[in-house]
Short mmCIF file of C-alpha atoms in Angstrom, two decimals:
data_model
loop_
_atom_site.label_atom_id
_atom_site.label_comp_id
_atom_site.label_asym_id
_atom_site.label_seq_id
_atom_site.Cartn_x
_atom_site.Cartn_y
_atom_site.Cartn_z
CA MET E 5 -11.96 -6.89 6.64
CA ARG E 6 -9.04 -4.81 6.07
CA ILE E 7 -9.86 -2.78 2.60
CA SER E 8 -8.11 -0.62 0.53
CA VAL E 9 -9.98 2.16 -1.41
CA ILE E 10 -7.53 3.82 -4.44
CA GLY E 11 -8.95 6.93 -5.86
CA CYS E 12 -11.11 9.65 -3.80
CA GLY E 13 -13.02 11.14 -6.34
CA TYR E 14 -16.69 11.29 -5.77
CA LEU E 15 -16.79 7.46 -5.83
CA GLY E 16 -14.10 6.47 -4.20
CA ALA E 17 -14.87 9.14 -0.89
CA VAL E 18 -18.33 7.39 -0.41
CA HIS E 19 -17.17 3.88 -1.10
CA ALA E 20 -14.23 4.74 1.34
CA ALA E 21 -16.44 6.23 4.00
CA SER E 22 -19.36 4.08 3.75
CA MET E 23 -16.88 0.64 3.88
CA ALA E 24 -15.83 1.72 7.30
CA LYS E 25 -19.87 2.87 8.00
CA LEU E 26 -19.90 -0.79 7.57
CA GLY E 27 -17.61 -1.39 10.27
CA HIS E 28 -14.04 -2.24 8.02
CA GLU E 29 -10.85 -1.57 8.71
CA VAL E 30 -10.27 1.15 5.43
CA VAL E 31 -7.51 2.86 4.01
CA ALA E 32 -8.32 5.33 0.94
CA VAL E 33 -5.23 6.68 -0.88
CA ASP E 34 -5.40 9.63 -3.70
CA VAL E 35 -2.39 11.31 -5.49
CA ASP E 36 -3.87 14.60 -4.60
CA PRO E 37 -2.70 15.86 -1.47
CA ALA E 38 -4.94 18.73 -1.17
CA LYS E 39 -8.26 15.98 -1.31
CA ILE E 40 -6.27 13.76 1.31
CA GLU E 41 -5.55 16.55 3.64
CA ARG E 42 -9.45 18.07 3.62
CA LEU E 43 -10.76 14.26 4.12
CA ALA E 44 -8.52 13.50 6.48
CA ALA E 45 -9.87 16.73 8.30
CA GLY E 46 -13.68 15.34 7.96
CA GLU E 47 -14.15 17.50 5.04
CA ALA E 48 -15.83 16.54 2.18
CA PRO E 49 -14.62 17.69 -1.11
CA PHE E 50 -17.95 17.81 -2.61
CA PHE E 51 -21.44 18.50 -1.54
CA GLU E 52 -23.67 15.06 -0.69
CA PRO E 53 -26.04 14.66 1.42
CA GLY E 54 -24.75 11.92 4.24
CA LEU E 55 -21.55 12.06 3.41
CA PRO E 56 -19.91 14.34 6.08
CA GLU E 57 -21.49 12.66 8.85
CA ILE E 58 -20.65 8.86 7.88
CA LEU E 59 -16.95 10.35 7.38
CA THR E 60 -17.09 12.15 11.02
CA GLU E 61 -18.29 9.00 12.43
CA ALA E 62 -15.63 7.13 10.57
CA LEU E 63 -12.58 9.05 11.11
CA ALA E 64 -13.56 9.08 14.98
CA SER E 65 -13.93 5.53 15.48
CA GLY E 66 -10.65 4.83 14.03
CA ARG E 67 -11.33 2.93 11.16
CA ILE E 68 -10.55 4.82 8.15
CA ARG E 69 -7.31 6.74 6.81
CA PHE E 70 -6.65 8.77 3.90
CA THR E 71 -3.29 8.76 2.48
CA THR E 72 -1.22 9.48 -0.53
CA ASP E 73 1.21 6.23 -0.15
CA MET E 74 -0.07 3.43 -2.08
CA ALA E 75 2.59 1.58 0.35
CA GLU E 76 -0.07 1.75 3.38
CA VAL E 77 -2.49 -0.43 1.30
CA ALA E 78 -0.11 -3.23 1.79
CA GLY E 79 -2.10 -6.05 3.64
CA SER E 80 -5.56 -5.14 2.37
CA THR E 81 -7.63 -8.18 1.44
CA VAL E 82 -9.54 -6.00 -1.21
CA HIS E 83 -8.56 -3.17 -3.02
CA PHE E 84 -11.26 -1.03 -4.85
CA LEU E 85 -10.30 0.58 -7.97
CA ALA E 86 -12.37 4.05 -7.68
CA VAL E 87 -10.43 6.13 -10.02
CA GLY E 88 -12.41 8.31 -12.86
CA THR E 89 -12.85 7.51 -16.42
CA PRO E 90 -13.21 10.76 -18.33
CA GLN E 91 -14.11 11.48 -21.52
CA GLY E 92 -10.83 11.53 -24.04
CA PRO E 93 -10.71 13.47 -26.83
CA THR E 94 -12.11 11.09 -29.90
CA GLY E 95 -14.77 10.28 -27.19
CA ALA E 96 -13.96 7.17 -25.81
CA ALA E 97 -13.06 6.52 -22.30
CA ASP E 98 -9.65 8.18 -20.55
CA MET E 99 -7.75 5.15 -19.22
CA ARG E 100 -4.62 6.60 -17.68
CA TYR E 101 -5.99 6.74 -14.15
CA VAL E 102 -6.95 3.27 -14.17
CA ASP E 103 -4.16 1.77 -15.62
CA ALA E 104 -1.85 4.10 -12.97
CA ALA E 105 -3.57 3.07 -10.38
CA VAL E 106 -3.21 -0.51 -11.14
CA ALA E 107 0.16 0.13 -12.18
CA SER E 108 0.72 1.62 -8.60
CA LEU E 109 -1.08 -0.59 -6.74
CA THR E 110 1.13 -4.08 -7.98
CA PRO E 111 4.22 -3.47 -6.36
CA HIS E 112 2.48 -3.99 -3.32
CA LEU E 113 -0.50 -7.06 -3.78
CA SER E 114 0.11 -10.62 -2.22
CA ALA E 115 -0.96 -13.63 -3.62
CA GLY E 116 -4.57 -14.36 -2.52
CA GLU E 117 -5.86 -10.84 -2.57
CA PHE E 118 -8.38 -9.29 -4.75
CA VAL E 119 -8.01 -6.34 -6.89
CA VAL E 120 -12.11 -5.08 -7.49
CA GLY E 121 -12.74 -2.59 -10.27
CA LYS E 122 -15.66 -0.04 -9.61
CA SER E 123 -15.14 2.24 -12.39
CA THR E 124 -17.25 2.51 -15.23
CA VAL E 125 -14.95 0.90 -18.17
CA PRO E 126 -14.68 -0.18 -22.03
CA VAL E 127 -15.58 -3.68 -22.18
CA GLY E 128 -12.58 -5.91 -22.11
CA THR E 129 -10.58 -3.71 -20.02
CA ALA E 130 -11.30 -6.06 -17.45
CA ALA E 131 -9.52 -9.07 -19.03
CA ARG E 132 -6.67 -6.85 -20.04
CA LEU E 133 -5.97 -5.74 -16.30
CA ALA E 134 -6.68 -9.16 -15.17
CA ALA E 135 -3.72 -10.46 -17.16
CA GLU E 136 -1.62 -7.11 -15.66
CA VAL E 137 -2.59 -8.40 -12.54
CA GLU E 138 -1.70 -11.74 -12.51
CA ALA E 139 1.60 -11.53 -14.35
CA ALA E 140 2.76 -9.11 -11.26
CA VAL E 141 1.44 -11.41 -8.68
CA PRO E 142 0.64 -14.73 -9.06
CA GLY E 143 -2.24 -15.51 -6.70
CA ALA E 144 -4.11 -12.09 -6.96
CA THR E 145 -7.21 -11.83 -8.65
CA LEU E 146 -9.02 -9.11 -10.44
CA VAL E 147 -12.68 -8.79 -10.04
CA TRP E 148 -14.97 -6.38 -11.02
CA ASN E 149 -18.24 -4.76 -9.52
CA PRO E 150 -19.93 -1.95 -11.12
CA GLU E 151 -21.42 1.21 -8.96
CA PHE E 152 -24.86 2.16 -9.41
CA LEU E 153 -24.89 5.41 -7.46
CA ARG E 154 -27.09 8.35 -8.00
CA GLU E 155 -25.62 11.32 -7.19
CA GLY E 156 -27.87 12.72 -4.03
CA PHE E 157 -28.75 9.31 -2.64
CA ALA E 158 -24.87 7.84 -3.11
CA VAL E 159 -24.30 7.13 0.40
CA GLN E 160 -27.84 4.81 0.81
CA ASP E 161 -27.06 3.33 -2.78
CA THR E 162 -23.55 1.95 -1.19
CA ILE E 163 -24.61 1.00 2.14
CA SER E 164 -27.94 -0.22 0.87
CA PRO E 165 -27.82 -0.82 -3.06
CA ASP E 166 -30.65 -2.15 -4.97
CA ARG E 167 -28.48 -5.57 -7.04
CA PHE E 168 -25.03 -6.40 -6.30
CA VAL E 169 -23.04 -7.33 -9.78
CA TYR E 170 -19.79 -9.60 -9.73
CA GLY E 171 -18.00 -10.14 -12.49
CA VAL E 172 -15.22 -12.90 -11.40
CA PRO E 173 -13.46 -15.19 -13.45
CA GLU E 174 -14.25 -18.88 -13.80
CA GLY E 175 -12.87 -21.99 -11.36
CA GLU E 176 -11.54 -21.40 -7.61
CA ALA E 177 -10.23 -17.91 -7.88
CA GLY E 178 -13.63 -16.35 -8.83
CA GLU E 179 -15.23 -18.76 -5.76
CA ARG E 180 -12.74 -17.01 -3.51
CA ALA E 181 -13.76 -13.68 -5.11
CA VAL E 182 -17.62 -14.37 -4.47
CA ALA E 183 -16.65 -14.95 -0.83
CA ALA E 184 -14.54 -12.22 -0.27
CA LEU E 185 -17.34 -9.87 -1.72
CA ASP E 186 -20.26 -11.56 0.63
CA GLU E 187 -18.29 -10.68 3.67
CA VAL E 188 -17.69 -6.76 2.09
CA TYR E 189 -21.27 -6.39 1.85
CA ALA E 190 -22.97 -8.94 4.35
CA GLN E 191 -24.85 -6.65 5.89
CA ALA E 192 -26.90 -5.63 2.52
CA LEU E 193 -27.09 -9.52 1.43
CA ALA E 194 -28.58 -10.57 5.03
CA ALA E 195 -30.99 -7.51 4.26
CA GLY E 196 -32.28 -9.37 0.68
CA THR E 197 -30.12 -7.46 -1.78
CA PRO E 198 -29.97 -8.91 -4.71
CA ARG E 199 -26.58 -10.36 -6.23
CA LEU E 200 -25.61 -11.55 -9.63
CA VAL E 201 -22.12 -13.14 -10.21
CA VAL E 202 -21.25 -12.70 -13.98
CA ASN E 203 -17.97 -13.09 -16.12
CA LEU E 204 -16.02 -10.15 -16.34
CA PRO E 205 -17.13 -8.56 -19.76
CA THR E 206 -21.09 -8.98 -18.83
CA ALA E 207 -19.96 -6.91 -15.24
CA GLU E 208 -18.25 -4.15 -17.30
CA LEU E 209 -21.40 -3.83 -19.39
CA VAL E 210 -24.11 -3.73 -16.89
CA LYS E 211 -23.63 -0.16 -15.72
CA ILE E 212 -22.37 1.50 -19.50
CA SER E 213 -25.85 -0.28 -20.60
CA ALA E 214 -27.81 1.27 -18.11
CA ASN E 215 -26.67 4.57 -18.31
CA ALA E 216 -27.32 4.39 -22.34
CA PHE E 217 -30.68 2.72 -21.73
CA LEU E 218 -31.74 5.66 -19.05
CA ALA E 219 -30.22 8.58 -21.17
CA THR E 220 -32.51 6.94 -24.07
CA LYS E 221 -35.55 7.39 -21.97
CA ILE E 222 -34.42 10.73 -21.64
CA SER E 223 -34.24 11.55 -24.79
CA PHE E 224 -37.56 9.78 -25.51
CA ILE E 225 -39.77 11.73 -23.56
CA ASN E 226 -37.72 15.19 -24.69
CA SER E 227 -38.43 14.22 -28.02
CA MET E 228 -41.95 13.53 -27.14
CA ALA E 229 -42.01 17.48 -25.39
CA GLU E 230 -40.74 18.65 -28.44
CA ILE E 231 -43.94 17.38 -30.83
CA ALA E 232 -46.44 18.09 -27.59
CA GLU E 233 -45.14 21.64 -28.06
CA VAL E 234 -45.63 22.05 -31.59
CA ALA E 235 -49.24 19.77 -31.37
CA GLY E 236 -50.79 21.80 -28.22
CA ALA E 237 -50.48 18.42 -26.09
CA ASP E 238 -49.06 18.02 -22.61
CA VAL E 239 -45.97 16.13 -22.53
CA THR E 240 -46.14 15.87 -18.08
CA ALA E 241 -49.59 14.39 -18.87
CA LEU E 242 -48.76 12.17 -21.41
CA ALA E 243 -45.53 10.98 -19.71
CA ASP E 244 -48.47 10.05 -16.67
CA ALA E 245 -50.43 7.86 -19.10
CA ILE E 246 -48.00 5.86 -20.76
CA GLY E 247 -46.01 5.08 -17.41
CA HIS E 248 -48.94 3.73 -16.03
CA ASP E 249 -47.53 0.66 -18.65
CA ASP E 250 -45.63 -1.29 -16.54
CA ARG E 251 -43.19 -2.27 -19.62
CA ILE E 252 -42.28 1.51 -19.53
CA GLY E 253 -42.96 2.68 -15.93
CA ARG E 254 -42.57 6.37 -15.21
CA LYS E 255 -39.35 7.09 -13.81
CA PHE E 256 -36.97 9.16 -15.80
CA LEU E 257 -40.04 10.34 -17.89
CA ASN E 258 -39.66 13.80 -16.77
CA ALA E 259 -39.19 16.24 -20.26
CA GLY E 260 -36.78 19.44 -19.36
CA LEU E 261 -33.48 20.31 -20.24
CA GLY E 262 -32.04 16.78 -20.77
CA PHE E 263 -29.24 14.98 -18.98
CA GLY E 264 -25.82 16.18 -17.93
CA GLY E 265 -23.46 15.22 -14.82
CA GLY E 266 -20.23 13.29 -14.32
CA CYS E 267 -21.69 9.52 -16.28
CA LEU E 268 -24.43 9.34 -18.72
CA PRO E 269 -22.96 11.82 -21.38
CA LYS E 270 -19.61 10.59 -21.15
CA ASP E 271 -20.64 6.65 -20.62
CA ILE E 272 -23.00 6.62 -24.06
CA ARG E 273 -20.24 8.76 -25.86
CA ALA E 274 -17.58 6.38 -24.17
CA PHE E 275 -20.13 3.30 -25.57
CA GLN E 276 -20.20 4.23 -28.90
CA ALA E 277 -16.59 4.53 -29.19
CA ARG E 278 -15.94 0.97 -28.00
CA ALA E 279 -18.53 -0.25 -30.25
CA ASP E 280 -16.58 0.93 -33.07
CA GLU E 281 -13.49 -0.13 -31.82
CA LEU E 282 -15.20 -3.47 -31.84
CA GLY E 283 -16.24 -3.54 -35.41
CA VAL E 284 -20.21 -3.19 -34.24
CA GLY E 285 -20.79 0.61 -34.04
CA GLU E 286 -23.97 0.37 -35.97
CA SER E 287 -25.48 -1.39 -32.73
CA LEU E 288 -25.14 1.91 -31.22
CA ALA E 289 -25.70 4.36 -33.59
CA PHE E 290 -28.87 5.26 -32.38
CA LEU E 291 -27.05 7.12 -29.23
CA ALA E 292 -25.93 9.85 -31.33
CA ASP E 293 -29.64 10.40 -31.83
CA VAL E 294 -30.18 10.57 -27.85
CA ASP E 295 -27.08 12.94 -27.64
CA ALA E 296 -28.24 14.83 -30.14
CA THR E 297 -31.83 15.26 -29.03
CA ASN E 298 -30.07 16.01 -25.50
CA LEU E 299 -27.86 18.44 -26.35
CA ARG E 300 -30.93 20.38 -28.08
CA ARG E 301 -32.60 20.50 -25.56
CA ARG E 302 -30.45 23.60 -24.12
CA ALA E 303 -30.39 25.65 -27.18
CA HIS E 304 -34.34 24.84 -27.15
CA VAL E 305 -34.29 27.12 -23.77
CA VAL E 306 -32.34 29.80 -25.07
CA ASP E 307 -34.43 30.40 -28.15
CA LEU E 308 -37.77 30.06 -25.86
CA ALA E 309 -36.07 32.87 -23.40
CA THR E 310 -35.23 35.17 -26.85
CA GLU E 311 -39.08 34.55 -27.87
CA LEU E 312 -40.24 35.08 -24.88
CA LEU E 313 -38.60 38.37 -24.77
CA GLY E 314 -39.85 39.96 -27.72
CA GLY E 315 -36.87 38.27 -30.20
CA THR E 316 -33.46 39.94 -28.15
CA ILE E 317 -31.80 38.85 -25.03
CA THR E 318 -29.48 41.36 -25.33
CA GLY E 319 -29.33 43.55 -21.99
CA LYS E 320 -32.01 41.77 -21.04
CA ARG E 321 -31.89 40.79 -17.24
CA VAL E 322 -32.09 37.06 -16.64
CA ALA E 323 -32.17 34.88 -13.64
CA VAL E 324 -31.04 31.61 -13.80
CA LEU E 325 -31.96 29.48 -10.60
CA GLY E 326 -29.94 26.25 -10.87
CA LEU E 327 -26.58 25.65 -11.75
CA ALA E 328 -26.10 21.81 -10.74
CA PHE E 329 -27.00 19.05 -13.63
CA LYS E 330 -29.18 17.86 -10.54
CA PRO E 331 -30.56 19.06 -7.09
CA ASN E 332 -29.45 17.75 -3.93
CA SER E 333 -25.53 17.84 -5.58
CA ASP E 334 -22.81 20.35 -6.32
CA ASP E 335 -22.27 18.68 -9.59
CA VAL E 336 -21.72 21.15 -12.57
CA ARG E 337 -20.15 18.67 -15.01
CA ASP E 338 -21.59 19.12 -18.42
CA SER E 339 -24.69 20.54 -16.71
CA PRO E 340 -27.43 21.79 -19.00
CA ALA E 341 -28.26 24.46 -16.53
CA LEU E 342 -24.76 26.18 -16.55
CA ASP E 343 -24.61 25.94 -20.27
CA ILE E 344 -27.62 27.69 -20.53
CA ALA E 345 -26.33 30.64 -18.02
CA ALA E 346 -23.15 30.82 -20.14
CA ARG E 347 -25.16 30.65 -23.63
CA LEU E 348 -27.62 33.69 -22.65
CA LEU E 349 -24.44 35.81 -21.48
CA GLY E 350 -22.61 35.42 -24.51
CA LEU E 351 -25.59 36.50 -26.41
CA GLY E 352 -25.68 39.96 -24.61
CA ALA E 353 -27.56 39.03 -21.30
CA SER E 354 -27.07 40.23 -18.12
CA VAL E 355 -27.51 37.03 -15.86
CA ALA E 356 -27.83 36.71 -12.22
CA ALA E 357 -27.49 32.93 -11.15
CA TYR E 358 -28.38 31.37 -7.99
CA ASP E 359 -28.01 27.45 -6.84
CA PRO E 360 -27.85 26.31 -3.48
CA GLU E 361 -24.73 24.45 -3.60
CA ALA E 362 -23.15 24.83 -6.90
CA ILE E 363 -21.94 28.40 -7.00
CA GLU E 364 -18.33 27.48 -6.30
CA THR E 365 -18.17 24.72 -8.39
CA ALA E 366 -19.68 26.52 -11.42
CA ARG E 367 -17.59 30.10 -10.80
CA ARG E 368 -14.40 27.80 -11.37
CA LEU E 369 -15.87 26.75 -15.00
CA HIS E 370 -17.39 30.20 -15.74
CA PRO E 371 -15.97 32.77 -13.56
CA GLU E 372 -17.51 35.52 -15.86
CA LEU E 373 -21.02 34.85 -14.52
CA GLU E 374 -22.85 36.95 -11.89
CA TYR E 375 -23.90 34.49 -8.76
CA VAL E 376 -26.03 35.89 -6.28
CA GLY E 377 -26.94 34.83 -2.70
CA SER E 378 -30.24 34.16 -2.71
CA PRO E 379 -32.97 33.30 -5.32
CA THR E 380 -34.46 36.77 -4.35
CA GLU E 381 -31.14 38.53 -4.90
CA ALA E 382 -31.57 36.98 -8.82
CA VAL E 383 -35.16 37.54 -9.08
CA THR E 384 -35.05 40.96 -8.19
CA GLY E 385 -35.77 43.56 -11.47
CA ALA E 386 -34.63 40.14 -13.82
CA ASP E 387 -36.80 40.03 -17.16
CA ILE E 388 -37.44 36.58 -16.97
CA VAL E 389 -36.93 33.96 -14.74
CA LEU E 390 -35.14 30.53 -15.59
CA VAL E 391 -35.50 27.49 -13.63
CA LEU E 392 -33.33 25.27 -14.82
CA THR E 393 -32.47 22.63 -11.48
CA GLU E 394 -35.54 21.15 -9.64
CA TRP E 395 -34.10 22.18 -6.00
CA SER E 396 -36.90 22.18 -3.56
CA VAL E 397 -36.35 25.87 -2.91
CA PHE E 398 -37.34 26.66 -6.25
CA ARG E 399 -40.54 24.64 -5.79
CA GLU E 400 -41.63 26.44 -2.95
CA LEU E 401 -40.92 29.71 -4.30
CA ASP E 402 -44.09 32.29 -3.64
CA ALA E 403 -44.98 32.71 -7.40
CA ALA E 404 -47.02 36.46 -6.17
CA GLU E 405 -43.75 37.41 -4.04
CA VAL E 406 -42.12 36.60 -7.23
CA ALA E 407 -44.09 38.63 -9.36
CA SER E 408 -43.52 41.66 -7.02
CA LEU E 409 -39.81 41.23 -7.33
CA VAL E 410 -39.36 40.83 -10.99
CA ALA E 411 -39.47 43.45 -14.28
CA SER E 412 -41.38 41.29 -15.83
CA PRO E 413 -43.53 38.65 -15.24
CA VAL E 414 -42.29 35.54 -17.53
CA VAL E 415 -40.74 32.42 -16.42
CA VAL E 416 -39.55 29.06 -18.14
CA ASP E 417 -40.00 25.99 -15.91
CA GLY E 418 -37.18 23.83 -17.20
CA ARG E 419 -37.66 20.95 -15.36
CA ASN E 420 -41.48 21.28 -15.13
CA CYS E 421 -41.28 21.57 -11.64
CA LEU E 422 -43.29 24.36 -10.55
CA ASP E 423 -46.73 24.72 -10.00
CA ARG E 424 -48.17 26.28 -13.39
CA GLU E 425 -51.89 27.48 -11.67
CA ALA E 426 -50.25 29.27 -9.05
CA TRP E 427 -47.58 30.98 -11.05
CA THR E 428 -49.92 31.53 -14.12
CA ALA E 429 -52.70 33.51 -11.17
CA ALA E 430 -49.93 35.50 -9.58
CA GLY E 431 -49.40 37.11 -13.47
CA PHE E 432 -46.75 35.53 -15.08
CA THR E 433 -46.33 33.74 -18.60
CA TYR E 434 -45.46 30.58 -17.90
CA ARG E 435 -43.91 28.45 -20.66
CA GLY E 436 -42.90 24.75 -19.42
CA MET E 437 -40.99 21.50 -21.63
CA GLY E 438 -43.86 20.34 -23.96
CA ARG E 439 -46.44 21.80 -22.09
#
């Protein structure tokens, strides 16, 4: 099929390259000339495993092109909306980019074509945009097809997801939309990927309610970690035990610094804001506690480091290992790790920070931090080591070697990813989360 993708940020760039990988002819549009130039040269503007390879392959095949000219989408059967919905000043989703994308797209739409939303939007947005599209181009149809990408696995999650959700209108237009999306995703559907066809508001709610659930699960186990620390329990063993209950499951029950990134924090706040607008704010009141618990974890790590350093952080050398909000990503949006590093610096610590991929993105937000080129450089002379992102390179550190480099053998395992026995045997004072 001939497909357009509007927006070449994280979601759009991955989606466009993946659609070309599946054999479709893709034109990808963004208003940022520098981003388009990098993508057209085969350079991914962010770190995502697998993306450079499929981008290079797509460009070599001629199945993808990048442009700033919206007119080039004309003639595409399916137009994917993949622009961002960042958090606005009130916590609600900022819809300016989605609205601008639709307004720019409609002059180039034709009857029989499909506008397919992938962005995470407040429930009710799709119905409003559907009316705008139909008014501008009678016979064009807007549908919603939420994304479920995990950073670090985004290519896999696009090409072979765990489910498809199609939010479509009733009647013939909806049937034609289902047929078009089935053609887009034919390969995964043939492999048995489940497909759910729902109405527009249900499709809008799927992604944001999933994120709200996951955020709640993370904050739940972090609340248990707080209890475990004062009660003398081990939250990791606790999570293993309750995770065997198939009604609960073990995934997302890892206590630590809490969640960050460009989705979960903003989505739970936007969800609360939309519930308030709909007059059912009490339905999501619990998400305020989820958010508060999550943010409290960052302060807890700072307090713990201060305690382990004898009550003051001022003038101490702190090694911060990890800046991205999760491994296999360079995303530092609302990153607990970067936030902690900045807080420690603000309290007078000397911070040496290292991350395998996120140093440049972190530097743009916090240029005042000291960034170093390796874990070895970070820990040399450190009074305390903080492991804040669970990169494999940190999990595999030789504790005895680190002990020979630090000024004081103290480690805070902010992700419970280290071998506690090995670090203790190497002479470290070890503190994990809820352990």
